[in-house]
Amino acid sequence: MNAPAPTLARETNAAPVVLRAENIGVTFHGNGKPVEAIRKVDFELHQGETLAIVGPSGCGKSTLFNAIAGLLRPTSGHVDVGGVRVGDAAGHVGYMLQKDLLLPWRTVLDNVMLGLEIRKVPKPRAREIALELIKTYGLAGFEHTKPAALSGGMRQRVAIMRTLAFDPEVVLLDEPFSALDFQTRLLMQADVSRIIAERGKSAILVTHDIGEAIAMANRVLVLSARPATVRALHVVNLPREGRDPAALRTDPLFQEYFAKIWADLEKPAGVA
Ligand code: ADP
Ligand code: MG
C-alpha cells in the first residue's frame, strides 16, 4: 500500500497554495502492454517557494512535469494553478526543459522575446521587457548575439529569462542544468535560484540530482522508481543566500539532507 500523502506543507508554510496536484496518475498505452508511469501523486506548491521533485532516472519525473505544464493529460487526477484547472485553460506556468535549446537563428533578444510574441504581447512592449531582463541579468551587450557564440551558462541564462519574460505564476524546470559542466552547473543553480527569489516566483524543479535539489529548494519531494509514488517530503532549512555554491555543499546540514534523501531513494519498493 502507499504511504499516506505527506502533509508537511500545510504545517510549515503559511503562504497561499499556488499549485495543487491531486491524485496524479499517468499510464501510457502504446503498442505493447500499458506502462504505468505515475501513481497517486499529491503535492502542493506555496507562493514563493521552490519545490524540488527528485527520483531515479526513468521513474516518471518528466511525465509528471508534462502533466503539471499541461502538455499531457493525466490518466487520473488533476492540477490546479492559481485555482484554475490545467487543461481547461493554458496554465499560467513557464517551463524550461533540459533540452530547452534557444532558436539558433534568433539573437538573444529575439529568443527572450519568443514567449511574449507567442502570447501576443505587442512588439515594442515585448522588446522593452526583454531588454530590461537582459540588462538586469548581466547580458547587456549580447542582445544581438546568436546563441552559438555564447557559453553554456549564458545560454541557460537566456533560457531562464525567456521563461520569466511573460511573468508566469509558476516556473517549472526539468533537469535544466544537466547538459552543463559541473562548475557551470553549480554556478547556474545559485544564479537561477537568486533570479527566481528576486522575482518572487514559485518554482518546481525536477531533477535526479540530490545536491541540486538541496541547493535550490525549500522542500524536496522524493519519488520512488516507476511507477512514481511519493516516498517522502523533506523541508530544507539551509542558509543559502550569498554563499559560495561549493562551500554550501560542505555544510554539515547539506550533507545530512543528502544522506536522508539518498536513503529514501534507496528504499526497496513498497517501503514507506
Ligand atoms: P524521468 O523523467 O523520471 O527519467 P520519464 O517521465 O521520462 O522519466 O519516463 C517515465 C517512464 O515512462 C519511462 O519508463 C518511459 O519509458 C515511459 N514513457 C515516457 N513517455 C512515454 C510515452 N509517450 N509512451 C510510453 N512510455 C513512455
Ligand atoms: Mg526526465
PDB file of C-alpha atoms and ligand atoms in Angstrom:
ATOM      1  CA  MET A   1       0.000   0.000   0.000  1.00  0.00           C
ATOM      2  CA  ASN A   2       1.055   3.572  -0.500  1.00  0.00           C
ATOM      3  CA  ALA A   3       2.090   5.719   2.417  1.00  0.00           C
ATOM      4  CA  PRO A   4      -0.410   8.420   3.326  1.00  0.00           C
ATOM      5  CA  ALA A   5       0.274  11.650   1.461  1.00  0.00           C
ATOM      6  CA  PRO A   6       2.669  13.841   3.444  1.00  0.00           C
ATOM      7  CA  THR A   7       1.063  16.887   4.979  1.00  0.00           C
ATOM      8  CA  LEU A   8       4.214  18.771   5.965  1.00  0.00           C
ATOM      9  CA  ALA A   9       3.439  21.556   3.525  1.00  0.00           C
ATOM     10  CA  ARG A  10       0.430  22.797   5.413  1.00  0.00           C
ATOM     11  CA  GLU A  11       2.227  22.632   8.727  1.00  0.00           C
ATOM     12  CA  THR A  12       5.337  24.500   7.727  1.00  0.00           C
ATOM     13  CA  ASN A  13       4.308  27.114   5.212  1.00  0.00           C
ATOM     14  CA  ALA A  14       1.523  29.593   5.712  1.00  0.00           C
ATOM     15  CA  ALA A  15       1.880  31.144   2.251  1.00  0.00           C
ATOM     16  CA  PRO A  16      -1.070  30.528  -0.071  1.00  0.00           C
ATOM     17  CA  VAL A  17      -1.051  27.495  -2.335  1.00  0.00           C
ATOM     18  CA  VAL A  18      -0.336  28.462  -5.956  1.00  0.00           C
ATOM     19  CA  LEU A  19      -0.335  24.993  -7.448  1.00  0.00           C
ATOM     20  CA  ARG A  20      -2.040  21.831  -6.308  1.00  0.00           C
ATOM     21  CA  ALA A  21      -1.560  18.406  -7.842  1.00  0.00           C
ATOM     22  CA  GLU A  22      -4.111  15.856  -6.717  1.00  0.00           C
ATOM     23  CA  ASN A  23      -4.074  12.136  -7.208  1.00  0.00           C
ATOM     24  CA  ILE A  24      -1.995  12.310 -10.393  1.00  0.00           C
ATOM     25  CA  GLY A  25      -1.778   9.047 -12.278  1.00  0.00           C
ATOM     26  CA  VAL A  26      -0.381   8.510 -15.759  1.00  0.00           C
ATOM     27  CA  THR A  27      -0.464   5.292 -17.741  1.00  0.00           C
ATOM     28  CA  PHE A  28       0.853   5.144 -21.296  1.00  0.00           C
ATOM     29  CA  HIS A  29      -0.978   2.933 -23.744  1.00  0.00           C
ATOM     30  CA  GLY A  30       1.421   2.219 -26.567  1.00  0.00           C
ATOM     31  CA  ASN A  31       1.586  -0.826 -28.817  1.00  0.00           C
ATOM     32  CA  GLY A  32       2.675  -3.244 -26.134  1.00  0.00           C
ATOM     33  CA  LYS A  33       1.279  -3.558 -22.636  1.00  0.00           C
ATOM     34  CA  PRO A  34       0.347  -0.378 -20.751  1.00  0.00           C
ATOM     35  CA  VAL A  35       3.170   1.412 -18.933  1.00  0.00           C
ATOM     36  CA  GLU A  36       2.183   2.916 -15.597  1.00  0.00           C
ATOM     37  CA  ALA A  37       4.489   5.902 -15.088  1.00  0.00           C
ATOM     38  CA  ILE A  38       2.871   7.702 -12.136  1.00  0.00           C
ATOM     39  CA  ARG A  39       0.586   6.514  -9.363  1.00  0.00           C
ATOM     40  CA  LYS A  40      -1.412   8.698  -6.972  1.00  0.00           C
ATOM     41  CA  VAL A  41       0.958  11.623  -6.607  1.00  0.00           C
ATOM     42  CA  ASP A  42      -0.227  14.575  -4.493  1.00  0.00           C
ATOM     43  CA  PHE A  43       1.586  17.764  -3.601  1.00  0.00           C
ATOM     44  CA  GLU A  44       1.160  21.480  -3.149  1.00  0.00           C
ATOM     45  CA  LEU A  45       3.339  24.406  -4.089  1.00  0.00           C
ATOM     46  CA  HIS A  46       3.213  27.525  -1.937  1.00  0.00           C
ATOM     47  CA  GLN A  47       3.679  31.089  -3.050  1.00  0.00           C
ATOM     48  CA  GLY A  48       7.374  31.959  -3.257  1.00  0.00           C
ATOM     49  CA  GLU A  49       8.771  28.504  -2.574  1.00  0.00           C
ATOM     50  CA  THR A  50      10.845  26.212  -4.727  1.00  0.00           C
ATOM     51  CA  LEU A  51       9.825  22.580  -4.550  1.00  0.00           C
ATOM     52  CA  ALA A  52      12.242  20.005  -5.915  1.00  0.00           C
ATOM     53  CA  ILE A  53      10.963  16.685  -7.210  1.00  0.00           C
ATOM     54  CA  VAL A  54      13.667  14.031  -7.202  1.00  0.00           C
ATOM     55  CA  GLY A  55      13.569  10.430  -8.265  1.00  0.00           C
ATOM     56  CA  PRO A  56      15.613   7.829 -10.104  1.00  0.00           C
ATOM     57  CA  SER A  57      16.058   8.074 -13.865  1.00  0.00           C
ATOM     58  CA  GLY A  58      13.038   6.796 -15.729  1.00  0.00           C
ATOM     59  CA  CYS A  59      10.725   6.981 -12.700  1.00  0.00           C
ATOM     60  CA  GLY A  60       8.301   9.393 -14.329  1.00  0.00           C
ATOM     61  CA  LYS A  61       9.612  12.856 -13.417  1.00  0.00           C
ATOM     62  CA  SER A  62       9.322  14.358 -16.892  1.00  0.00           C
ATOM     63  CA  THR A  63       5.921  12.752 -17.287  1.00  0.00           C
ATOM     64  CA  LEU A  64       4.795  14.422 -14.067  1.00  0.00           C
ATOM     65  CA  PHE A  65       6.324  17.679 -15.255  1.00  0.00           C
ATOM     66  CA  ASN A  66       4.395  17.427 -18.528  1.00  0.00           C
ATOM     67  CA  ALA A  67       1.161  16.872 -16.614  1.00  0.00           C
ATOM     68  CA  ILE A  68       1.839  19.955 -14.465  1.00  0.00           C
ATOM     69  CA  ALA A  69       2.696  22.042 -17.524  1.00  0.00           C
ATOM     70  CA  GLY A  70      -0.478  20.945 -19.291  1.00  0.00           C
ATOM     71  CA  LEU A  71       1.477  19.221 -22.059  1.00  0.00           C
ATOM     72  CA  LEU A  72      -0.009  15.838 -21.163  1.00  0.00           C
ATOM     73  CA  ARG A  73      -3.411  14.973 -19.756  1.00  0.00           C
ATOM     74  CA  PRO A  74      -3.064  12.705 -16.718  1.00  0.00           C
ATOM     75  CA  THR A  75      -4.969   9.426 -16.709  1.00  0.00           C
ATOM     76  CA  SER A  76      -6.311  10.312 -13.275  1.00  0.00           C
ATOM     77  CA  GLY A  77      -6.286  13.376 -11.052  1.00  0.00           C
ATOM     78  CA  HIS A  78      -5.714  16.997 -11.899  1.00  0.00           C
ATOM     79  CA  VAL A  79      -3.501  20.026 -11.403  1.00  0.00           C
ATOM     80  CA  ASP A  80      -4.761  23.482 -10.419  1.00  0.00           C
ATOM     81  CA  VAL A  81      -2.643  26.592 -10.878  1.00  0.00           C
ATOM     82  CA  GLY A  82      -3.923  29.742  -9.236  1.00  0.00           C
ATOM     83  CA  GLY A  83      -7.247  27.974  -8.754  1.00  0.00           C
ATOM     84  CA  VAL A  84      -7.609  27.233 -12.469  1.00  0.00           C
ATOM     85  CA  ARG A  85      -7.583  23.645 -13.641  1.00  0.00           C
ATOM     86  CA  VAL A  86      -4.736  22.907 -16.041  1.00  0.00           C
ATOM     87  CA  GLY A  87      -6.229  21.558 -19.236  1.00  0.00           C
ATOM     88  CA  ASP A  88      -9.330  23.734 -19.127  1.00  0.00           C
ATOM     89  CA  ALA A  89      -7.149  26.753 -19.783  1.00  0.00           C
ATOM     90  CA  ALA A  90      -3.484  27.156 -20.552  1.00  0.00           C
ATOM     91  CA  GLY A  91      -1.962  27.008 -17.065  1.00  0.00           C
ATOM     92  CA  HIS A  92      -0.083  30.129 -16.146  1.00  0.00           C
ATOM     93  CA  VAL A  93       3.229  28.350 -15.969  1.00  0.00           C
ATOM     94  CA  GLY A  94       6.528  28.966 -17.690  1.00  0.00           C
ATOM     95  CA  TYR A  95       8.701  25.950 -18.283  1.00  0.00           C
ATOM     96  CA  MET A  96      12.271  25.259 -19.110  1.00  0.00           C
ATOM     97  CA  LEU A  97      13.375  21.861 -20.309  1.00  0.00           C
ATOM     98  CA  GLN A  98      16.659  20.009 -20.212  1.00  0.00           C
ATOM     99  CA  LYS A  99      16.962  20.430 -23.946  1.00  0.00           C
ATOM    100  CA  ASP A 100      15.298  23.796 -23.996  1.00  0.00           C
ATOM    101  CA  LEU A 101      17.538  24.980 -26.746  1.00  0.00           C
ATOM    102  CA  LEU A 102      17.401  28.503 -27.903  1.00  0.00           C
ATOM    103  CA  LEU A 103      16.489  29.049 -31.525  1.00  0.00           C
ATOM    104  CA  PRO A 104      19.927  29.224 -33.143  1.00  0.00           C
ATOM    105  CA  TRP A 105      18.888  31.636 -35.883  1.00  0.00           C
ATOM    106  CA  ARG A 106      17.490  34.147 -33.424  1.00  0.00           C
ATOM    107  CA  THR A 107      19.504  36.656 -31.406  1.00  0.00           C
ATOM    108  CA  VAL A 108      19.500  36.720 -27.615  1.00  0.00           C
ATOM    109  CA  LEU A 109      16.915  39.487 -27.686  1.00  0.00           C
ATOM    110  CA  ASP A 110      14.639  37.642 -30.110  1.00  0.00           C
ATOM    111  CA  ASN A 111      14.950  34.451 -28.072  1.00  0.00           C
ATOM    112  CA  VAL A 112      13.935  36.227 -24.859  1.00  0.00           C
ATOM    113  CA  MET A 113      11.007  37.816 -26.728  1.00  0.00           C
ATOM    114  CA  LEU A 114       9.741  34.496 -28.083  1.00  0.00           C
ATOM    115  CA  GLY A 115       7.279  33.632 -25.299  1.00  0.00           C
ATOM    116  CA  LEU A 116       5.920  37.169 -25.304  1.00  0.00           C
ATOM    117  CA  GLU A 117       5.348  37.046 -29.054  1.00  0.00           C
ATOM    118  CA  ILE A 118       3.514  33.755 -28.725  1.00  0.00           C
ATOM    119  CA  ARG A 119       1.299  35.409 -26.119  1.00  0.00           C
ATOM    120  CA  LYS A 120       0.632  38.292 -28.484  1.00  0.00           C
ATOM    121  CA  VAL A 121       2.298  40.960 -26.364  1.00  0.00           C
ATOM    122  CA  PRO A 122       2.767  43.988 -28.656  1.00  0.00           C
ATOM    123  CA  LYS A 123       6.287  44.019 -30.054  1.00  0.00           C
ATOM    124  CA  PRO A 124       7.512  47.313 -28.559  1.00  0.00           C
ATOM    125  CA  ARG A 125       6.370  46.193 -25.096  1.00  0.00           C
ATOM    126  CA  ALA A 126       7.913  42.737 -25.564  1.00  0.00           C
ATOM    127  CA  ARG A 127      11.163  44.351 -26.585  1.00  0.00           C
ATOM    128  CA  GLU A 128      11.134  46.592 -23.536  1.00  0.00           C
ATOM    129  CA  ILE A 129      10.548  43.670 -21.151  1.00  0.00           C
ATOM    130  CA  ALA A 130      13.232  41.566 -22.822  1.00  0.00           C
ATOM    131  CA  LEU A 131      15.834  44.338 -22.821  1.00  0.00           C
ATOM    132  CA  GLU A 132      15.206  45.002 -19.146  1.00  0.00           C
ATOM    133  CA  LEU A 133      15.714  41.321 -18.270  1.00  0.00           C
ATOM    134  CA  ILE A 134      18.862  41.113 -20.374  1.00  0.00           C
ATOM    135  CA  LYS A 135      20.285  44.144 -18.638  1.00  0.00           C
ATOM    136  CA  THR A 136      19.304  43.011 -15.147  1.00  0.00           C
ATOM    137  CA  TYR A 137      20.782  39.568 -15.596  1.00  0.00           C
ATOM    138  CA  GLY A 138      24.134  40.557 -16.945  1.00  0.00           C
ATOM    139  CA  LEU A 139      23.870  40.009 -20.674  1.00  0.00           C
ATOM    140  CA  ALA A 140      23.842  43.634 -21.758  1.00  0.00           C
ATOM    141  CA  GLY A 141      25.967  43.930 -24.877  1.00  0.00           C
ATOM    142  CA  PHE A 142      24.867  40.476 -26.100  1.00  0.00           C
ATOM    143  CA  GLU A 143      21.365  41.464 -27.261  1.00  0.00           C
ATOM    144  CA  HIS A 144      22.206  40.885 -30.903  1.00  0.00           C
ATOM    145  CA  THR A 145      24.442  37.860 -30.406  1.00  0.00           C
ATOM    146  CA  LYS A 146      23.362  34.435 -31.672  1.00  0.00           C
ATOM    147  CA  PRO A 147      23.281  31.560 -29.135  1.00  0.00           C
ATOM    148  CA  ALA A 148      26.191  29.709 -30.773  1.00  0.00           C
ATOM    149  CA  ALA A 149      28.548  32.495 -29.692  1.00  0.00           C
ATOM    150  CA  LEU A 150      27.527  32.210 -26.005  1.00  0.00           C
ATOM    151  CA  SER A 151      28.864  29.926 -23.279  1.00  0.00           C
ATOM    152  CA  GLY A 152      26.617  27.162 -21.918  1.00  0.00           C
ATOM    153  CA  GLY A 153      25.909  29.174 -18.771  1.00  0.00           C
ATOM    154  CA  MET A 154      24.968  32.259 -20.764  1.00  0.00           C
ATOM    155  CA  ARG A 155      22.609  30.253 -22.971  1.00  0.00           C
ATOM    156  CA  GLN A 156      20.964  28.851 -19.869  1.00  0.00           C
ATOM    157  CA  ARG A 157      20.540  32.331 -18.519  1.00  0.00           C
ATOM    158  CA  VAL A 158      18.836  33.384 -21.752  1.00  0.00           C
ATOM    159  CA  ALA A 159      16.530  30.377 -21.424  1.00  0.00           C
ATOM    160  CA  ILE A 160      15.524  31.345 -17.878  1.00  0.00           C
ATOM    161  CA  MET A 161      14.928  34.932 -18.998  1.00  0.00           C
ATOM    162  CA  ARG A 162      12.681  33.672 -21.772  1.00  0.00           C
ATOM    163  CA  THR A 163      10.789  31.588 -19.200  1.00  0.00           C
ATOM    164  CA  LEU A 164      10.372  34.572 -16.876  1.00  0.00           C
ATOM    165  CA  ALA A 165       9.594  37.180 -19.525  1.00  0.00           C
ATOM    166  CA  PHE A 166       5.833  36.692 -19.540  1.00  0.00           C
ATOM    167  CA  ASP A 167       5.718  36.685 -15.766  1.00  0.00           C
ATOM    168  CA  PRO A 168       4.326  33.194 -15.189  1.00  0.00           C
ATOM    169  CA  GLU A 169       2.732  32.363 -11.873  1.00  0.00           C
ATOM    170  CA  VAL A 170       4.849  29.224 -11.550  1.00  0.00           C
ATOM    171  CA  VAL A 171       8.211  28.378 -13.102  1.00  0.00           C
ATOM    172  CA  LEU A 172       8.827  24.737 -13.985  1.00  0.00           C
ATOM    173  CA  LEU A 173      12.352  23.464 -14.531  1.00  0.00           C
ATOM    174  CA  ASP A 174      13.033  19.937 -15.818  1.00  0.00           C
ATOM    175  CA  GLU A 175      16.675  18.969 -15.246  1.00  0.00           C
ATOM    176  CA  PRO A 176      17.615  22.400 -16.509  1.00  0.00           C
ATOM    177  CA  PHE A 177      21.358  22.143 -15.965  1.00  0.00           C
ATOM    178  CA  SER A 178      22.141  18.549 -16.821  1.00  0.00           C
ATOM    179  CA  ALA A 179      23.865  19.466 -20.082  1.00  0.00           C
ATOM    180  CA  LEU A 180      26.316  21.808 -18.331  1.00  0.00           C
ATOM    181  CA  ASP A 181      29.741  21.009 -16.927  1.00  0.00           C
ATOM    182  CA  PHE A 182      29.918  20.591 -13.149  1.00  0.00           C
ATOM    183  CA  GLN A 183      31.299  24.012 -12.270  1.00  0.00           C
ATOM    184  CA  THR A 184      28.864  25.878 -14.521  1.00  0.00           C
ATOM    185  CA  ARG A 185      26.024  23.783 -13.124  1.00  0.00           C
ATOM    186  CA  LEU A 186      26.767  24.807  -9.526  1.00  0.00           C
ATOM    187  CA  LEU A 187      27.012  28.450 -10.526  1.00  0.00           C
ATOM    188  CA  MET A 188      23.778  28.290 -12.519  1.00  0.00           C
ATOM    189  CA  GLN A 189      21.925  26.642  -9.646  1.00  0.00           C
ATOM    190  CA  ALA A 190      22.838  29.577  -7.437  1.00  0.00           C
ATOM    191  CA  ASP A 191      22.150  32.060 -10.209  1.00  0.00           C
ATOM    192  CA  VAL A 192      18.723  30.752 -11.163  1.00  0.00           C
ATOM    193  CA  SER A 193      17.699  30.412  -7.503  1.00  0.00           C
ATOM    194  CA  ARG A 194      18.594  34.030  -6.960  1.00  0.00           C
ATOM    195  CA  ILE A 195      16.672  35.170 -10.044  1.00  0.00           C
ATOM    196  CA  ILE A 196      13.584  33.195  -9.010  1.00  0.00           C
ATOM    197  CA  ALA A 197      13.753  34.634  -5.483  1.00  0.00           C
ATOM    198  CA  GLU A 198      14.290  38.172  -6.712  1.00  0.00           C
ATOM    199  CA  ARG A 199      11.240  37.973  -8.906  1.00  0.00           C
ATOM    200  CA  GLY A 200       9.186  36.415  -6.147  1.00  0.00           C
ATOM    201  CA  LYS A 201       8.357  33.347  -8.241  1.00  0.00           C
ATOM    202  CA  SER A 202       7.225  29.935  -7.126  1.00  0.00           C
ATOM    203  CA  ALA A 203       9.061  27.103  -8.835  1.00  0.00           C
ATOM    204  CA  ILE A 204       9.126  23.364  -9.289  1.00  0.00           C
ATOM    205  CA  LEU A 205      12.492  21.837 -10.071  1.00  0.00           C
ATOM    206  CA  VAL A 206      12.504  18.303 -11.423  1.00  0.00           C
ATOM    207  CA  THR A 207      15.875  16.615 -11.095  1.00  0.00           C
ATOM    208  CA  HIS A 208      17.671  13.349 -10.395  1.00  0.00           C
ATOM    209  CA  ASP A 209      20.477  15.349  -8.752  1.00  0.00           C
ATOM    210  CA  ILE A 210      20.026  15.331  -4.966  1.00  0.00           C
ATOM    211  CA  GLY A 211      22.614  18.066  -4.457  1.00  0.00           C
ATOM    212  CA  GLU A 212      20.858  20.317  -6.937  1.00  0.00           C
ATOM    213  CA  ALA A 213      17.562  19.780  -5.118  1.00  0.00           C
ATOM    214  CA  ILE A 214      19.049  20.673  -1.718  1.00  0.00           C
ATOM    215  CA  ALA A 215      20.945  23.658  -3.093  1.00  0.00           C
ATOM    216  CA  MET A 216      17.853  25.147  -4.731  1.00  0.00           C
ATOM    217  CA  ALA A 217      14.687  24.016  -2.988  1.00  0.00           C
ATOM    218  CA  ASN A 218      12.736  24.787   0.172  1.00  0.00           C
ATOM    219  CA  ARG A 219      11.203  21.336   0.103  1.00  0.00           C
ATOM    220  CA  VAL A 220      12.163  18.125  -1.629  1.00  0.00           C
ATOM    221  CA  LEU A 221       9.580  15.589  -2.734  1.00  0.00           C
ATOM    222  CA  VAL A 222      11.161  12.163  -3.225  1.00  0.00           C
ATOM    223  CA  LEU A 223       9.621   9.802  -5.765  1.00  0.00           C
ATOM    224  CA  SER A 224      10.005   6.035  -5.950  1.00  0.00           C
ATOM    225  CA  ALA A 225      11.103   4.120  -9.025  1.00  0.00           C
ATOM    226  CA  ARG A 226       8.409   3.709 -11.698  1.00  0.00           C
ATOM    227  CA  PRO A 227       5.517   3.887 -11.212  1.00  0.00           C
ATOM    228  CA  ALA A 228       6.420   7.064  -9.363  1.00  0.00           C
ATOM    229  CA  THR A 229       4.776   7.407  -5.964  1.00  0.00           C
ATOM    230  CA  VAL A 230       5.605   9.861  -3.180  1.00  0.00           C
ATOM    231  CA  ARG A 231       8.291   8.385  -0.923  1.00  0.00           C
ATOM    232  CA  ALA A 232       8.993  11.338   1.339  1.00  0.00           C
ATOM    233  CA  LEU A 233       8.847  15.082   1.660  1.00  0.00           C
ATOM    234  CA  HIS A 234      11.732  16.960   3.265  1.00  0.00           C
ATOM    235  CA  VAL A 235      11.804  20.562   4.384  1.00  0.00           C
ATOM    236  CA  VAL A 236      15.215  22.077   3.647  1.00  0.00           C
ATOM    237  CA  ASN A 237      16.280  24.798   6.044  1.00  0.00           C
ATOM    238  CA  LEU A 238      19.673  25.813   4.817  1.00  0.00           C
ATOM    239  CA  PRO A 239      21.062  29.342   4.786  1.00  0.00           C
ATOM    240  CA  ARG A 240      21.979  29.790   1.135  1.00  0.00           C
ATOM    241  CA  GLU A 241      21.886  33.453   0.413  1.00  0.00           C
ATOM    242  CA  GLY A 242      25.162  34.850  -0.839  1.00  0.00           C
ATOM    243  CA  ARG A 243      27.024  31.621  -0.172  1.00  0.00           C
ATOM    244  CA  ASP A 244      29.545  30.101  -2.457  1.00  0.00           C
ATOM    245  CA  PRO A 245      27.826  27.109  -4.134  1.00  0.00           C
ATOM    246  CA  ALA A 246      30.805  24.826  -3.483  1.00  0.00           C
ATOM    247  CA  ALA A 247      31.096  25.839   0.194  1.00  0.00           C
ATOM    248  CA  LEU A 248      27.367  25.236   0.640  1.00  0.00           C
ATOM    249  CA  ARG A 249      27.934  21.601  -0.197  1.00  0.00           C
ATOM    250  CA  THR A 250      30.394  21.150   2.644  1.00  0.00           C
ATOM    251  CA  ASP A 251      27.865  22.417   5.226  1.00  0.00           C
ATOM    252  CA  PRO A 252      27.094  19.521   7.600  1.00  0.00           C
ATOM    253  CA  LEU A 253      23.369  20.262   7.221  1.00  0.00           C
ATOM    254  CA  PHE A 254      23.634  19.920   3.459  1.00  0.00           C
ATOM    255  CA  GLN A 255      25.257  16.540   3.900  1.00  0.00           C
ATOM    256  CA  GLU A 256      22.642  15.480   6.412  1.00  0.00           C
ATOM    257  CA  TYR A 257      19.842  16.256   3.947  1.00  0.00           C
ATOM    258  CA  PHE A 258      21.776  14.488   1.227  1.00  0.00           C
ATOM    259  CA  ALA A 259      22.093  11.322   3.311  1.00  0.00           C
ATOM    260  CA  LYS A 260      18.378  11.339   4.207  1.00  0.00           C
ATOM    261  CA  ILE A 261      17.205  11.773   0.636  1.00  0.00           C
ATOM    262  CA  TRP A 262      19.702   9.211  -0.609  1.00  0.00           C
ATOM    263  CA  ALA A 263      18.316   6.739   1.926  1.00  0.00           C
ATOM    264  CA  ASP A 264      14.752   7.445   0.733  1.00  0.00           C
ATOM    265  CA  LEU A 265      15.760   6.750  -2.859  1.00  0.00           C
ATOM    266  CA  GLU A 266      17.422   3.505  -1.856  1.00  0.00           C
ATOM    267  CA  LYS A 267      14.402   2.017  -0.109  1.00  0.00           C
ATOM    268  CA  PRO A 268      13.003  -1.053  -1.813  1.00  0.00           C
ATOM    269  CA  ALA A 269       9.575  -0.736  -3.435  1.00  0.00           C
ATOM    270  CA  GLY A 270       6.636  -0.801  -1.073  1.00  0.00           C
ATOM    271  CA  VAL A 271       8.530   0.511   1.946  1.00  0.00           C
ATOM    272  CA  ALA A 272       7.245   3.882   3.011  1.00  0.00           C
TER     273      ALA A 272
HETATM  274  P1  ADP B   1      12.217  10.511 -15.949  1.00  0.00           P
HETATM  275  O1  ADP B   1      11.987  11.897 -16.436  1.00  0.00           O
HETATM  276  O2  ADP B   1      11.972  10.321 -14.494  1.00  0.00           O
HETATM  277  O3  ADP B   1      13.574   9.991 -16.314  1.00  0.00           O
HETATM  278  P2  ADP B   1      10.052   9.839 -17.781  1.00  0.00           P
HETATM  279  O4  ADP B   1       8.911  10.568 -17.197  1.00  0.00           O
HETATM  280  O5  ADP B   1      10.692  10.440 -18.975  1.00  0.00           O
HETATM  281  O6  ADP B   1      11.148   9.534 -16.664  1.00  0.00           O
HETATM  282  O7  ADP B   1       9.569   8.370 -18.161  1.00  0.00           O
HETATM  283  C1  ADP B   1       8.927   7.514 -17.233  1.00  0.00           C
HETATM  284  C2  ADP B   1       8.585   6.195 -17.873  1.00  0.00           C
HETATM  285  O8  ADP B   1       7.536   6.361 -18.802  1.00  0.00           O
HETATM  286  C3  ADP B   1       9.747   5.567 -18.633  1.00  0.00           C
HETATM  287  O9  ADP B   1       9.711   4.181 -18.403  1.00  0.00           O
HETATM  288  C4  ADP B   1       9.443   5.903 -20.061  1.00  0.00           C
HETATM  289  O10 ADP B   1       9.987   4.958 -20.924  1.00  0.00           O
HETATM  290  C5  ADP B   1       7.918   5.898 -20.077  1.00  0.00           C
HETATM  291  N1  ADP B   1       7.375   6.831 -21.076  1.00  0.00           N
HETATM  292  C6  ADP B   1       7.591   8.159 -21.117  1.00  0.00           C
HETATM  293  N2  ADP B   1       6.908   8.724 -22.139  1.00  0.00           N
HETATM  294  C7  ADP B   1       6.240   7.709 -22.759  1.00  0.00           C
HETATM  295  C8  ADP B   1       5.359   7.627 -23.879  1.00  0.00           C
HETATM  296  N3  ADP B   1       4.991   8.704 -24.550  1.00  0.00           N
HETATM  297  N4  ADP B   1       4.860   6.401 -24.205  1.00  0.00           N
HETATM  298  C9  ADP B   1       5.216   5.310 -23.488  1.00  0.00           C
HETATM  299  N5  ADP B   1       6.028   5.316 -22.435  1.00  0.00           N
HETATM  300  C10 ADP B   1       6.556   6.486 -22.057  1.00  0.00           C
HETATM  301 MG    MG B   2      13.223  13.327 -17.439  1.00  0.00          MG
END
